[in-house]
PDB file of C-alpha atoms in Angstrom:
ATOM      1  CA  UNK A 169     -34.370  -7.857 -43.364  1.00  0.00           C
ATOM      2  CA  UNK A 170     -36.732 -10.570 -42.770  1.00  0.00           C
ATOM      3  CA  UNK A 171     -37.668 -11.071 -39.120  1.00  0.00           C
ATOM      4  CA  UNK A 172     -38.238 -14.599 -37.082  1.00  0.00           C
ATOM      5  CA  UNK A 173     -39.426 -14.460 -33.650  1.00  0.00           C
ATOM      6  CA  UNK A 174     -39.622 -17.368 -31.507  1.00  0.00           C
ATOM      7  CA  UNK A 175     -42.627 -18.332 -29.074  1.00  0.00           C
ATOM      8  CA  UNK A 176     -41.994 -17.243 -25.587  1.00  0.00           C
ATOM      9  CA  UNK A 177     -40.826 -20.063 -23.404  1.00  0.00           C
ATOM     10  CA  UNK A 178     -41.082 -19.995 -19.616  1.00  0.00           C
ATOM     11  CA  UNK A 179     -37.609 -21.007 -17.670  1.00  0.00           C
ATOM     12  CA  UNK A 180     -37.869 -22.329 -14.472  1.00  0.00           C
ATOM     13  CA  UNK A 181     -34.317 -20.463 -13.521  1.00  0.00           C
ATOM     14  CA  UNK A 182     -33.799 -16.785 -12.602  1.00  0.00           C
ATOM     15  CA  UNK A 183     -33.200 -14.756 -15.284  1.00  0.00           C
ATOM     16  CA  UNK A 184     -29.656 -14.219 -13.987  1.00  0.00           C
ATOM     17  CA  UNK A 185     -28.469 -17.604 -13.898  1.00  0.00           C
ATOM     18  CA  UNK A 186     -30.007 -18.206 -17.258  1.00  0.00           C
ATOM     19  CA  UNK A 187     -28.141 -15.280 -18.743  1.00  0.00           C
ATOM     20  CA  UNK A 188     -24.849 -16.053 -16.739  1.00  0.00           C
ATOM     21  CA  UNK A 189     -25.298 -19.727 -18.653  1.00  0.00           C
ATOM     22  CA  UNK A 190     -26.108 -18.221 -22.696  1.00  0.00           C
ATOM     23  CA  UNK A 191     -23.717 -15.446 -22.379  1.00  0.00           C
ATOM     24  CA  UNK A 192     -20.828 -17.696 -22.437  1.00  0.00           C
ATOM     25  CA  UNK A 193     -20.989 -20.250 -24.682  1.00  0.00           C
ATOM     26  CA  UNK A 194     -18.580 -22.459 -23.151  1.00  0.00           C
ATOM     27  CA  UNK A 195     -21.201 -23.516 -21.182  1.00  0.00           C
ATOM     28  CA  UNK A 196     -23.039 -24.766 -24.175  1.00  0.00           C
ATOM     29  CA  UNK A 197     -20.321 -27.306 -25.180  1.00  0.00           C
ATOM     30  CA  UNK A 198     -21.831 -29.156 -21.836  1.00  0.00           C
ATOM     31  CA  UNK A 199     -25.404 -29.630 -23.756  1.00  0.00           C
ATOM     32  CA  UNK A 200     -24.414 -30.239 -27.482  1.00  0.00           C
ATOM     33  CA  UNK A 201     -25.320 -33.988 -26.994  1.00  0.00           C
ATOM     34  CA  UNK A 202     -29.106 -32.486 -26.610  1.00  0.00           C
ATOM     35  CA  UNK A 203     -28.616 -31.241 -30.111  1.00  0.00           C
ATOM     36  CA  UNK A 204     -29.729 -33.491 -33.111  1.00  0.00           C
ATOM     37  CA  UNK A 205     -26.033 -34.469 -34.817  1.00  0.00           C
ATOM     38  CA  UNK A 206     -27.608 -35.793 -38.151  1.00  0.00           C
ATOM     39  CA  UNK A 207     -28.641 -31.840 -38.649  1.00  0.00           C
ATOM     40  CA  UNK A 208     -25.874 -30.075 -36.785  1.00  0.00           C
ATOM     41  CA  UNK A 209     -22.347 -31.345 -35.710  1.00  0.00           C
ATOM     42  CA  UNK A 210     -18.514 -29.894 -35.342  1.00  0.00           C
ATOM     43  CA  UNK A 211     -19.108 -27.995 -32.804  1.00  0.00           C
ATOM     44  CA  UNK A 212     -16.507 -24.959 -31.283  1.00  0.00           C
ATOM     45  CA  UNK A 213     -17.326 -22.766 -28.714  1.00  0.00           C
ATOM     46  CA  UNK A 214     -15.453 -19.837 -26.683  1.00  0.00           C
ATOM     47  CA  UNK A 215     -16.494 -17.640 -24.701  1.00  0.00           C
ATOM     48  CA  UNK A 216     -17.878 -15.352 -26.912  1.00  0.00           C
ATOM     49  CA  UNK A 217     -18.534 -17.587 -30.310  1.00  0.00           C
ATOM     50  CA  UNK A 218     -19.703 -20.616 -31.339  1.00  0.00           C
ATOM     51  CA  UNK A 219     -19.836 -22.604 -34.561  1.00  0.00           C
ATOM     52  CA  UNK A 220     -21.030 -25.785 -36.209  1.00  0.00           C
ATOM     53  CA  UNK A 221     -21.961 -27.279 -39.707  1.00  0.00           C
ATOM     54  CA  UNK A 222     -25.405 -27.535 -40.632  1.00  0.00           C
ATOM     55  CA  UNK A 223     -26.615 -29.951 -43.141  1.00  0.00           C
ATOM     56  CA  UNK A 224     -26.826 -28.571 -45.913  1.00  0.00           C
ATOM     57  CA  UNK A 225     -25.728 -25.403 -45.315  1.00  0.00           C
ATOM     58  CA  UNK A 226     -22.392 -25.565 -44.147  1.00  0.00           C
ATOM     59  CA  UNK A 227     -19.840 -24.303 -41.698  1.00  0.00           C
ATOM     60  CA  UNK A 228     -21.837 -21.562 -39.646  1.00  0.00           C
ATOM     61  CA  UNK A 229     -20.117 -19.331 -36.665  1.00  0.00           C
ATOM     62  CA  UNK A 230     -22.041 -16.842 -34.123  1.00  0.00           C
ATOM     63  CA  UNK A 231     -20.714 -13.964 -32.389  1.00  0.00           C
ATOM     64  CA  UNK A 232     -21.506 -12.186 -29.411  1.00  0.00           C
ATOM     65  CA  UNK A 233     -21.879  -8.764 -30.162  1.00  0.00           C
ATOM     66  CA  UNK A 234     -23.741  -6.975 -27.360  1.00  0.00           C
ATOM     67  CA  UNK A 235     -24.540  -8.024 -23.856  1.00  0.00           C
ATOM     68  CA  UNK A 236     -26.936  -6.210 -21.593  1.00  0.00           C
ATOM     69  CA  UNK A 237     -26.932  -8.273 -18.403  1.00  0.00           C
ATOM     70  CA  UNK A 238     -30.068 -10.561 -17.769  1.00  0.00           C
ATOM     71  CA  UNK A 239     -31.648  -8.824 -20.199  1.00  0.00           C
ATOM     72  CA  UNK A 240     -30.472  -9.379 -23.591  1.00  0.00           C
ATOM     73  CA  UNK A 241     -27.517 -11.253 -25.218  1.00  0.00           C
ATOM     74  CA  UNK A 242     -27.089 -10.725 -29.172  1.00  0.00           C
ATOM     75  CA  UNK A 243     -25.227 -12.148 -31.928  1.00  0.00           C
ATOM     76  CA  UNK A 244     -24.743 -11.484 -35.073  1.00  0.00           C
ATOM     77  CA  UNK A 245     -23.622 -14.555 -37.911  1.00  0.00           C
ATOM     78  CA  UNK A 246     -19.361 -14.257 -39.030  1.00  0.00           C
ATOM     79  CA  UNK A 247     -19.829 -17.012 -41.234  1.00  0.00           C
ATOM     80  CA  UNK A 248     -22.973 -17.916 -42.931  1.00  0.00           C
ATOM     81  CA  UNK A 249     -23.930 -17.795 -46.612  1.00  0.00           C
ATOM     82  CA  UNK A 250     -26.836 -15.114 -45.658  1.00  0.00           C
ATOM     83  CA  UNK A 251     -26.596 -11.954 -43.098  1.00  0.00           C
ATOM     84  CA  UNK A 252     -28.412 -13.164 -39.254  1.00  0.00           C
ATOM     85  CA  UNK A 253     -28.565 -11.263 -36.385  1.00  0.00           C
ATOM     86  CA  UNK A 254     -29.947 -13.338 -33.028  1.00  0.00           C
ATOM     87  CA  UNK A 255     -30.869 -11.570 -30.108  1.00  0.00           C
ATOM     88  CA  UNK A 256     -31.822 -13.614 -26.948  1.00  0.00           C
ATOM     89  CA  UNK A 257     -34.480 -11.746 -24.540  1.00  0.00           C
ATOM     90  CA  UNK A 258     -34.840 -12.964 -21.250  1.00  0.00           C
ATOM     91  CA  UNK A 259     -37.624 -11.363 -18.678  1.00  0.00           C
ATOM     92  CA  UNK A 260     -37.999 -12.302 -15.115  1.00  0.00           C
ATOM     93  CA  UNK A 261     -41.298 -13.592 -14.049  1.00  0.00           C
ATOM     94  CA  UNK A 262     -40.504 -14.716 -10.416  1.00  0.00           C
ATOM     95  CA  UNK A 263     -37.409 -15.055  -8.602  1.00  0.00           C
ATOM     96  CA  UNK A 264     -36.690 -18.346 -10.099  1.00  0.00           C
ATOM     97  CA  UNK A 265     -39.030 -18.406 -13.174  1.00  0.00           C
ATOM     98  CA  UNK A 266     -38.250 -16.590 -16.297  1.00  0.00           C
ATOM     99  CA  UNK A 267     -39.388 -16.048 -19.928  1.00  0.00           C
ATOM    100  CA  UNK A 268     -37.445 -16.551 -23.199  1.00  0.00           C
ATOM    101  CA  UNK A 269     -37.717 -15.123 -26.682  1.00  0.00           C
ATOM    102  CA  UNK A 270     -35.331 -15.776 -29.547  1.00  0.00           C
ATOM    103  CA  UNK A 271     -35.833 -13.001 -32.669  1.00  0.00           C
ATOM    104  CA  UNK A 272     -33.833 -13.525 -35.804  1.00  0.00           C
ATOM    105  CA  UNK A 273     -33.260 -11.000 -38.639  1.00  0.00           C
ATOM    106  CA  UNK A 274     -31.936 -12.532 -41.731  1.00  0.00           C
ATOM    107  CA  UNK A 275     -30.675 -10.767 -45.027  1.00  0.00           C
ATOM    108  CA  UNK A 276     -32.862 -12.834 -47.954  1.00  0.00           C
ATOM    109  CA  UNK A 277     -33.170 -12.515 -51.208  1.00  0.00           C
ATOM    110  CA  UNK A 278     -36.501 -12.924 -53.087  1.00  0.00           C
ATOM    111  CA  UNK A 279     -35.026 -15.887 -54.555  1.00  0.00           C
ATOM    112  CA  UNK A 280     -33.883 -17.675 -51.370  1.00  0.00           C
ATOM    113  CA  UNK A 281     -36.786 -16.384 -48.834  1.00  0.00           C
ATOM    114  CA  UNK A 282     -39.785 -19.060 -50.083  1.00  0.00           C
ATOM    115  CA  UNK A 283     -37.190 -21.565 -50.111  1.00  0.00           C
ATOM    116  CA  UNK A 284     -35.402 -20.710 -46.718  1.00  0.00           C
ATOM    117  CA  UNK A 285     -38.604 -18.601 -44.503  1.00  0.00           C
ATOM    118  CA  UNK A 286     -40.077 -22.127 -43.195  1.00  0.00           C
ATOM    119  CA  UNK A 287     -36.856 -23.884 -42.451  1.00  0.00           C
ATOM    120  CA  UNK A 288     -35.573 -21.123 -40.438  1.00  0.00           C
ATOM    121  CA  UNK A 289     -38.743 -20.045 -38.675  1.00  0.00           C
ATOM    122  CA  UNK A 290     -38.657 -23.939 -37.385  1.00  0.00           C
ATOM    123  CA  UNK A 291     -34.947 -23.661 -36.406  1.00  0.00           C
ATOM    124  CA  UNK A 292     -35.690 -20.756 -34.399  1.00  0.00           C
ATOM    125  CA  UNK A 293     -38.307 -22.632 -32.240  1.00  0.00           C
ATOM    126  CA  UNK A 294     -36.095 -25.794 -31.891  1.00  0.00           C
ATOM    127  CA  UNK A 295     -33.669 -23.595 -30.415  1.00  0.00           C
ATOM    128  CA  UNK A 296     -35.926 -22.217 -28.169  1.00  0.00           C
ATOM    129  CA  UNK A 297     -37.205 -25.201 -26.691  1.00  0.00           C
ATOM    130  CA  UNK A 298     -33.820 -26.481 -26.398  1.00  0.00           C
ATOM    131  CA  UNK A 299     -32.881 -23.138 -24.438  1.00  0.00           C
ATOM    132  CA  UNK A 300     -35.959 -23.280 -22.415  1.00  0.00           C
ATOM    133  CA  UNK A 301     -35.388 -26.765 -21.231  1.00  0.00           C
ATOM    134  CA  UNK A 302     -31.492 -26.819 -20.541  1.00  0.00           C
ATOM    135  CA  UNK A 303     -31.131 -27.709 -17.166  1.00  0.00           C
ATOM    136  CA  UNK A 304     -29.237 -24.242 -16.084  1.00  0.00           C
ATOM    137  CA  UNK A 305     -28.379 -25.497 -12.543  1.00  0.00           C
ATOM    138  CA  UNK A 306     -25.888 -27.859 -13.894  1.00  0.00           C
ATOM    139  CA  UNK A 307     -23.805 -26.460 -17.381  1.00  0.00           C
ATOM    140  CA  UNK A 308     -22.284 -23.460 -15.266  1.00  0.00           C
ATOM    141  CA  UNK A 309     -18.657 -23.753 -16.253  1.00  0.00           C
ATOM    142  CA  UNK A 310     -18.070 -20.765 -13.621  1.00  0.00           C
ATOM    143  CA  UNK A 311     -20.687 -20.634 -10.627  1.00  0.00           C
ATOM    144  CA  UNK A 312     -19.146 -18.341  -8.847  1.00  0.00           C
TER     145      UNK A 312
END
């Protein structure tokens, strides 16, 4: 499997409140308008899965698969025309700073990888610096 790995991005939210917010997705349905819609759109989320379409690929769903709390939330891909595992690393740095890494592994073919390595390297870091600059604080569907 090929491996992506996203830059670290620094989070100015505890690593808790961060998690608490990515390891329900729910809470993402509050930020899809930061989300380009002429590249992704349809969105569904639950708790535990979400999916879109993205142009051109097609109907793509994520599920969470393993949770280790603050630490590390991973997914792998139900519906996708190649294999993907995500995982989603967060580290504290301060009580309310934290860092963020995204790492993708993705099944590819030595056809598809030329075509499909740059493309999904970039994706990767999009959703990164989407991630690192939701504003946590607010898309808490549950603040308990």
């Amino acid at each position: 499997m090929k491996e992506f790995v996203s830059e670290i991005k620094t989070i100015p939210f505890s690593e808790e409140l961060v998690y608490k917010a990515l390891s329900d997705l729910r809470n993402l349905e509050r930020v899809q308008d930061k989300i380009p819609q002429d590249k992704v759109s349809d969105f569904e989320f639950d708790q535990d899965s979400c999916s879109f379409a993205v142009k051109p690929v097609g109907k793509v769903k994520f599920s969470i698969i393993e949770r280790e709390p603050f630490k590390t939330i991973k997914f792998t891909a139900n519906e996708a025309p190649i294999e993907i595992l995500l995982w989603i690393q967060i580290k504290k740095i301060e009580d309310n700073i934290c860092k963020l890494k995204l790492t993708v592994k993705a099944k590819l073919n030595p056809f598809i990888k030329p075509m499909v390595s740059k493309p999904l390297k970039e994706g990767i870091e999009k959703v990164a610096e989407v991630l690192a600059n939701l504003p946590y604080n607010e898309i808490m569907i549950d603040k308990e």
